[in-house]
Every structure is written in structure tokens, then in C-alpha cells.
Amino acid sequence: SRRTDFSKRGSLEEWRQAIGALLPYSKELTLAVGCAFAAPLLCLADDAQMNGGFHFFGKSGHGKTTAIEVAAGIYGAPQSHAGKPGRITTWTSTANAIEAAAIGHNDSLLCIDEAGAATSSIGSTIYRYSQGIEKGRSNKDGSAREQRAWRGLLLSSGEADLATFIQRSRGWADAGLETRFIDIPYTARIGDFMNGAEAPRAIATAYADLKRRAESVYGTPGEAWLRTLVDDREKAGELLKEISEQFDQQSGDVKGA
């Protein structure tokens, strides 16, 4: 099985200037990066907390894949480099390959692109990912093989929402799918990076520039974040509990409004 990439390129300050400084201009990019930083926190959360994630969908060329690259770049190279695979996999992979990738990205963010090209049922694959344990298999002698587990978040992208892709593949989805994996419409708001220009060419140019940045500086934010969590695990756990309680309260206020 392939090793998960944790390589680095550039410095943390270079990442902050090249990518971090742009995040306030796009809610989608902020969410993508937030998913990357949130994934290792699951080990500090309630044991009953299941894996989950988000799926960006929208027209081709609006920057969904670039957002995935930015998120994947928090911990390593987004795309293949120097003959080594990057951190992004695709829905063209088999269900078993995606399962292996989930194991390799334990306590981290799993990024999957090109949902429209899925070769297996997206619904059943997502359900298995949310369960956090690999499919039961037997050893050559017939004995049960030990099942490996994982924790993490999944970030996906495609031109349609997950329900549409599941229907196209004649798959199925349990009733809790929409609560564990949330569809996010992706719009080309990155035109703000071009001083408010909204012309298609300006938007395409902005995303091409962001893509180059994502492939030029990566890995250092994740390393710094993991060091922080390791150095003060207790404080991180307390802060996570506080934020979770605030979120639950605010969610309740919205539902009751």
C-alpha cells in the first residue's frame, strides 16, 4: 500500500503569505482549510462522534479542485511529485483503494476529487467511511483478519451533489447520509482576489494562481498544528469541548427561531 504524503515545501510564513492571507475572501476555502485542521481533533472528541465531511459541487472551472488542493496541502503535497503520489485521491479508485486511503489518513483529512467519475457506489463508500472500520476479510487460513480502523474527515468535490451521483450509480444511501456528509454549493467568489473582478477570465486566472501557490508551499501548517496539539493536548481538549458546546447552543437557537 502507498504511504501517505507528509512532505513539506516552503516555510510556514510563506504559506501564510501565499495562501493563508487569501482565506478571508472565500468561505469555501476557509471551510476546506478548517476541515484539514479539524480532522486531528476527532481523537479528542466524544467517542460517539462519527466521521463526516463535506462535498463541494458546482460547475466545472469554478475552483472546486483547487480548494481540495489547498486543504490537502495543509499536511503534504496535494498532487504527485518526484514520482510519489500526493494526498488527493479520486472517486475513480475502487472502494477498497479508498478504504486503504482512509486508513492511511487516520486522524487526518481525506481528499477525494472527481465524484462524477466514480467507479463504485458513492453511497456505500461514504457509509463505510463514516463507520470508521474496514470491511471484514479472512486470512488465507480462513481465520478472521484483524479489522483496521480510522478517524477523520472527508472532503470531496464534483459537478453535482452526492444524492445525484448516488442515483446515477444506482447506489443507496442511508437516512443519515445528509447529516454526516453535507453538500456545499461552490461558487466562483474568488474573483475578490482580483480586486472584485468577476469576469470569467479574471476568475480563471485567480484560481490558476492559487493552484500554483498550493503546489509551491505545503505541509508546514499541518506540522505546526500537530506539534501544538501534542504539546498541549489537555488544553486542546478543553477548548474543543467549549467550542462544541457553543456550536450546539447556537444550532439550537437557530432551530428554535
JSON list of C-alpha atoms in Angstrom, two decimals, residues 10 18 48 60-61 73-74 79 85 88 109 119 138 148 150 163 168 181 184 192 198 204 246 251 253:
[
{"chain": "A", "resi": 10, "resn": "GLY", "atom": "CA", "xyz": [8.48, 26.31, 1.74]},
{"chain": "A", "resi": 18, "resn": "ALA", "atom": "CA", "xyz": [0.75, 32.87, -0.26]},
{"chain": "A", "resi": 48, "resn": "ALA", "atom": "CA", "xyz": [-19.65, 8.52, 19.88]},
{"chain": "A", "resi": 60, "resn": "SER", "atom": "CA", "xyz": [-16.57, 22.88, -13.83]},
{"chain": "A", "resi": 61, "resn": "GLY", "atom": "CA", "xyz": [-13.86, 25.54, -13.67]},
{"chain": "A", "resi": 73, "resn": "GLY", "atom": "CA", "xyz": [-1.68, 20.93, 1.18]},
{"chain": "A", "resi": 74, "resn": "ILE", "atom": "CA", "xyz": [-2.04, 21.59, 4.89]},
{"chain": "A", "resi": 79, "resn": "GLN", "atom": "CA", "xyz": [-0.55, 16.23, -6.15]},
{"chain": "A", "resi": 85, "resn": "PRO", "atom": "CA", "xyz": [1.62, 10.12, -5.01]},
{"chain": "A", "resi": 88, "resn": "ILE", "atom": "CA", "xyz": [-5.53, 13.69, -3.16]},
{"chain": "A", "resi": 109, "resn": "LEU", "atom": "CA", "xyz": [-8.23, 14.82, 6.18]},
{"chain": "A", "resi": 119, "resn": "THR", "atom": "CA", "xyz": [-16.41, 3.53, -10.39]},
{"chain": "A", "resi": 138, "resn": "SER", "atom": "CA", "xyz": [-10.34, -13.55, 6.06]},
{"chain": "A", "resi": 148, "resn": "ARG", "atom": "CA", "xyz": [-8.19, -1.70, 10.94]},
{"chain": "A", "resi": 150, "resn": "TRP", "atom": "CA", "xyz": [-9.66, 5.20, 11.26]},
{"chain": "A", "resi": 163, "resn": "ALA", "atom": "CA", "xyz": [-27.57, 12.40, -3.96]},
{"chain": "A", "resi": 168, "resn": "ARG", "atom": "CA", "xyz": [-26.65, 7.77, -11.24]},
{"chain": "A", "resi": 181, "resn": "PHE", "atom": "CA", "xyz": [-21.76, 14.47, 4.67]},
{"chain": "A", "resi": 184, "resn": "ILE", "atom": "CA", "xyz": [-21.87, 22.73, -0.25]},
{"chain": "A", "resi": 192, "resn": "ASP", "atom": "CA", "xyz": [-12.50, 39.08, -4.93]},
{"chain": "A", "resi": 198, "resn": "GLU", "atom": "CA", "xyz": [-15.93, 38.96, -11.80]},
{"chain": "A", "resi": 204, "resn": "ALA", "atom": "CA", "xyz": [-9.88, 31.55, -14.03]},
{"chain": "A", "resi": 246, "resn": "GLN", "atom": "CA", "xyz": [-21.14, 26.85, 21.86]},
{"chain": "A", "resi": 251, "resn": "SER", "atom": "CA", "xyz": [-27.55, 25.42, 16.46]},
{"chain": "A", "resi": 253, "resn": "ASP", "atom": "CA", "xyz": [-31.10, 28.74, 18.85]}
]
